[in-house]
């Protein structure tokens, strides 16, 4: 594989990314200065947010993020530094702003480093748990045209007149809402059929777990799925039959399959360029390191676990492009592989 080209590309991307982060930090520092001097006023705007939206053409949500971030940058130089080197993400700054104070910044700020918006919400919930968390089981009918009602709207221009820093968050409600360190509220839309099954399961468990709530019923169901899966994994299913004339289904003895599974920890062993392994647990197959078609034995030493894409790649490398190219074309995958030339092909 052409690792040199990939490495060169990757370092160019890393360079562009760090320039983007630096530009964002520069922009926010300048914006904070602009706001402190209220320079949007002589331009005819009533707030920084309105200036960003109308004059610079940012969307309402993006303008809101910038206003909040500029406010933080003005008060906390550490925030600017963290945005500049990429430790802090602009989308989690709105969450950070809810809890950051001069007193707690040394402890609180690092907890938001490398967090997504949703992870940042979880940190906020942990730092500032809602005082009383109601355990709710609510069933609501879905309105015929739900979209306009379900999502809180971004501030209107009039609302933004009021203040440049207290505009409401314009993002839609997430499906998982952190409440405390441990509790989350999950919003799921289900069918009537689902509710009937839930009721039936509740009835079935009415002796073992009288009065169980929906969470307990669903968790019991999930436990069943996971137990079943663990049992199946322990037996290690025969590898998925690869639809090719060469890699016919291997007749690997059960004890060898179990030994390989245990040794590889049930994870794809493909070596990545970084020196780590792929580690995927999805669609796993048994792979002959020395190909079976070339006399590779079905022994513990010659077998390893690979995920399906890496097993395909291994076959590609082993059997060459001509054969696999025909095979992939049949599977409609040739586009992915079209321009790639593996060595030895
Ligand atoms: Zn893999």
mmCIF file of C-alpha atoms in Angstrom, residues 137 139 190 192-204 213-218:
data_model
loop_
_atom_site.group_PDB
_atom_site.id
_atom_site.type_symbol
_atom_site.label_atom_id
_atom_site.label_comp_id
_atom_site.label_asym_id
_atom_site.label_seq_id
_atom_site.Cartn_x
_atom_site.Cartn_y
_atom_site.Cartn_z
ATOM 1 C CA UNK A 137 -42.679 7.787 31.360
ATOM 2 C CA UNK A 139 -46.452 8.896 25.883
ATOM 3 C CA UNK A 190 -42.014 4.076 18.614
ATOM 4 C CA UNK A 192 -48.134 1.203 18.418
ATOM 5 C CA UNK A 193 -46.914 -2.361 17.801
ATOM 6 C CA UNK A 194 -43.868 -1.619 19.989
ATOM 7 C CA UNK A 195 -46.072 -0.361 22.815
ATOM 8 C CA UNK A 196 -48.240 -3.479 22.610
ATOM 9 C CA UNK A 197 -45.120 -5.648 22.916
ATOM 10 C CA UNK A 198 -43.929 -3.550 25.848
ATOM 11 C CA UNK A 199 -47.261 -4.055 27.609
ATOM 12 C CA UNK A 200 -47.153 -7.793 26.884
ATOM 13 C CA UNK A 201 -43.604 -8.012 28.290
ATOM 14 C CA UNK A 202 -44.727 -6.102 31.370
ATOM 15 C CA UNK A 203 -47.530 -8.632 31.854
ATOM 16 C CA UNK A 204 -45.147 -11.550 31.304
ATOM 17 C CA UNK A 213 -41.111 0.461 34.765
ATOM 18 C CA UNK A 214 -40.445 0.624 31.067
ATOM 19 C CA UNK A 215 -36.717 1.078 31.690
ATOM 20 C CA UNK A 216 -36.509 -2.153 33.722
ATOM 21 C CA UNK A 217 -38.453 -4.119 31.083
ATOM 22 C CA UNK A 218 -36.342 -2.799 28.225
#
